[in-house]
């Protein structure tokens, strides 16, 4: 029976009840599910348990399901663990319930290759640590059956540990070994994040039409992006390369269909994640390309194992950034030898173009990445191509593929750089034209950065060494996404944003774009509605404020007559003081008669514009009393429209306006009589705010009596002073 996801478990149970079976093959989750639902499955006579890809099954991800299944199995059985990367962790072997384990190691002997002492030490240390762990568990262990089980496991572990040590010793005696077949050649090419896709494009142009190639990316979003963008690149469009995508976020039926389609192709490219790293048996795969190294280094061996199967030959390639180069040594220590490869030369046409430009003495100084930005922005590939030579050396040096050196090498480097810039421009152009590509590129970027952070070899793949600017450029992003995870993103300042506004990029798919436009309109509508609600709220607030002012006036009216008079007197005194100072200014010629009239409310200000004060220069007082005061009052009217104008946006500002502008703000104009100055008291011109503006005669009379009163007071004070002096 085959028990895997993608179908209804009830169907599996029904099929088992109907037909029975001798061999169950399945995934841990589905087997556990079926065993739970079907008491009819008799496991008492189970003889053999096989855990294929044992290291993966025994890791913590499948623990619950595997423990549930194994709890139902008889203790007396034969158990086989298989994997190209068998774990040496003895605890895990004990978890699989092994007693007297025997290890069979299939490895390729390599003459004159010494097993590194450090490696041997690691294995011994792992075994010793495992033994120690078990002893500790024994000491702290529980009683009864559980303890007995643990003891058995500990014994098994000790035996397994001895076995591992023996295997290590045997390997050492044999002069070392390698984990990948001799018929498989693995190369690494040094290239920075913005050179990976251009390199891949060149690779696929060369091999894609005639070979079966599997390309691994780190994340599902990365695969989705490649699958969306590669067919649109002019550099690949005419190559006849057939692309298929496979990853874990696809439905089971779609995965199976993709795999079948890829199998059926005579040549083509499978873009995938580590979902397809293990177990796939497609005999005629010739190339494995690892665009991104796997998070789990164990997956490296499994990925490359999709080629060179059963004695056939095969090739593999991994792209590494300069900072990731220690990965090569890391793999060598794990018996996976890699040799350095060169970045692929561009097509003949590009090489010829580069040669022509290299001959031109006046090489432009624009960098390659600038050229990408320019080229994409202007939709001009010519620009990108033209700007390349200056960047050529840098790019080729970064690629480190040995294509430089000597005049011929320089030309080739220039050509490589031109080709890179062209692909990058095309990547960005694709994102600028189709929102789907743009979104996929962004998602690929974000998931890649997150995935990079989760690399198992953190000491090699360090997020702080990942060149964020070049990664974003390499995916054709229009903007650099904000990522809180990235505190100091390396090279972020080198990223050149696209002049295209991402919010304006449409979906190429018409139905999808229509849907988006509909959504946008709906959002605008909602925003307008909430804006209208906000202004309704403002109006309500203004109403409340006016009502409060009326209530304050009414409260004032209810005060005892003496108190009311006292308040009025206070108001009038303040107003008259201001008018007095205005009068002095008028007499000194600092303000004109008209300005005085307007400021004191004796005339309307509509004819003030353009009027020059007496004298050549505009007096400072005029500004304070006239236009400035007016502007402030207006500021208070535009409440909310201009939040930056704080003086005009709150009560305080309004009060100040009334104060500074005095009569102009508060009392002069018809209808302004109700406006309150600072402190909520009636302005001087209002005289209680009820009778409107005073007549000119009345006003002058009031002012004159005030001046006389002041003069009399002063006279009295002077007389008293003189009297004191005489005494
Ligand atoms: N004894 C054999 N004779 C002929 N062909 C065989 C033999 N054993 C295996 N093969 C073939 O070799 C290929 C690889 O076998 P298989 O898939 O079992 O390998 P594997 O070790 O499980 O690989 P992996 O776990 O890496 O996927 C298959 O096509 C299989 O049919």
PDB file of C-alpha atoms and ligand atoms in Angstrom, residues 52-53 84 278-281 283 302 305-306 309-310 312, ligand 1:
ATOM      1  CA  UNK A  52      14.529   5.699   4.071  1.00  0.00           C
ATOM      2  CA  UNK A  53      16.240   9.081   4.350  1.00  0.00           C
ATOM      3  CA  UNK A  84      23.282   9.276   1.639  1.00  0.00           C
ATOM      4  CA  UNK A 278      15.951  13.591  -2.053  1.00  0.00           C
ATOM      5  CA  UNK A 279      14.475  10.491  -3.512  1.00  0.00           C
ATOM      6  CA  UNK A 280      13.813  11.758  -7.048  1.00  0.00           C
ATOM      7  CA  UNK A 281      14.986   9.209  -9.521  1.00  0.00           C
ATOM      8  CA  UNK A 283      17.911   8.861 -14.729  1.00  0.00           C
ATOM      9  CA  UNK A 302      21.269  14.809  -1.826  1.00  0.00           C
ATOM     10  CA  UNK A 305      22.796  12.972  -6.060  1.00  0.00           C
ATOM     11  CA  UNK A 306      19.971  13.643  -8.554  1.00  0.00           C
ATOM     12  CA  UNK A 309      23.073   7.856 -10.668  1.00  0.00           C
ATOM     13  CA  UNK A 310      23.797   4.169 -11.128  1.00  0.00           C
ATOM     14  CA  UNK A 312      26.222   7.396 -15.083  1.00  0.00           C
TER      15      UNK A 312
HETATM   16  N1  LIG B   1      20.806  -3.545  -8.459  1.00  0.00           N
HETATM   17  C1  LIG B   1      20.404  -2.668  -9.358  1.00  0.00           C
HETATM   18  N2  LIG B   1      20.442  -2.937 -10.648  1.00  0.00           N
HETATM   19  C2  LIG B   1      20.044  -2.065 -11.570  1.00  0.00           C
HETATM   20  N3  LIG B   1      19.596  -0.858 -11.293  1.00  0.00           N
HETATM   21  C3  LIG B   1      19.497  -0.511 -10.001  1.00  0.00           C
HETATM   22  C4  LIG B   1      19.902  -1.395  -8.978  1.00  0.00           C
HETATM   23  N4  LIG B   1      19.729  -0.753  -7.795  1.00  0.00           N
HETATM   24  C5  LIG B   1      19.237   0.470  -8.087  1.00  0.00           C
HETATM   25  N5  LIG B   1      19.114   0.617  -9.401  1.00  0.00           N
HETATM   26  C6  LIG B   1      18.662   1.818 -10.084  1.00  0.00           C
HETATM   27  O1  LIG B   1      19.480   2.879  -9.671  1.00  0.00           O
HETATM   28  C7  LIG B   1      18.733   4.069  -9.550  1.00  0.00           C
HETATM   29  C8  LIG B   1      18.916   4.628  -8.178  1.00  0.00           C
HETATM   30  O2  LIG B   1      18.335   3.818  -7.215  1.00  0.00           O
HETATM   31  P1  LIG B   1      17.618   4.378  -5.926  1.00  0.00           P
HETATM   32  O3  LIG B   1      16.631   5.402  -6.296  1.00  0.00           O
HETATM   33  O4  LIG B   1      17.121   3.220  -5.125  1.00  0.00           O
HETATM   34  O5  LIG B   1      18.840   5.041  -5.215  1.00  0.00           O
HETATM   35  P2  LIG B   1      18.924   5.700  -3.821  1.00  0.00           P
HETATM   36  O6  LIG B   1      20.189   5.326  -3.219  1.00  0.00           O
HETATM   37  O7  LIG B   1      17.681   5.461  -3.049  1.00  0.00           O
HETATM   38  O8  LIG B   1      18.986   7.236  -4.178  1.00  0.00           O
HETATM   39  P3  LIG B   1      18.557   8.490  -3.345  1.00  0.00           P
HETATM   40  O9  LIG B   1      18.238   8.043  -1.990  1.00  0.00           O
HETATM   41  O10 LIG B   1      19.713   9.417  -3.405  1.00  0.00           O
HETATM   42  O11 LIG B   1      17.394   9.006  -4.089  1.00  0.00           O
HETATM   43  C9  LIG B   1      17.299   3.707  -9.837  1.00  0.00           C
HETATM   44  O12 LIG B   1      17.008   4.071 -11.159  1.00  0.00           O
HETATM   45  C10 LIG B   1      17.260   2.222  -9.672  1.00  0.00           C
HETATM   46  O13 LIG B   1      16.303   1.616 -10.527  1.00  0.00           O
END
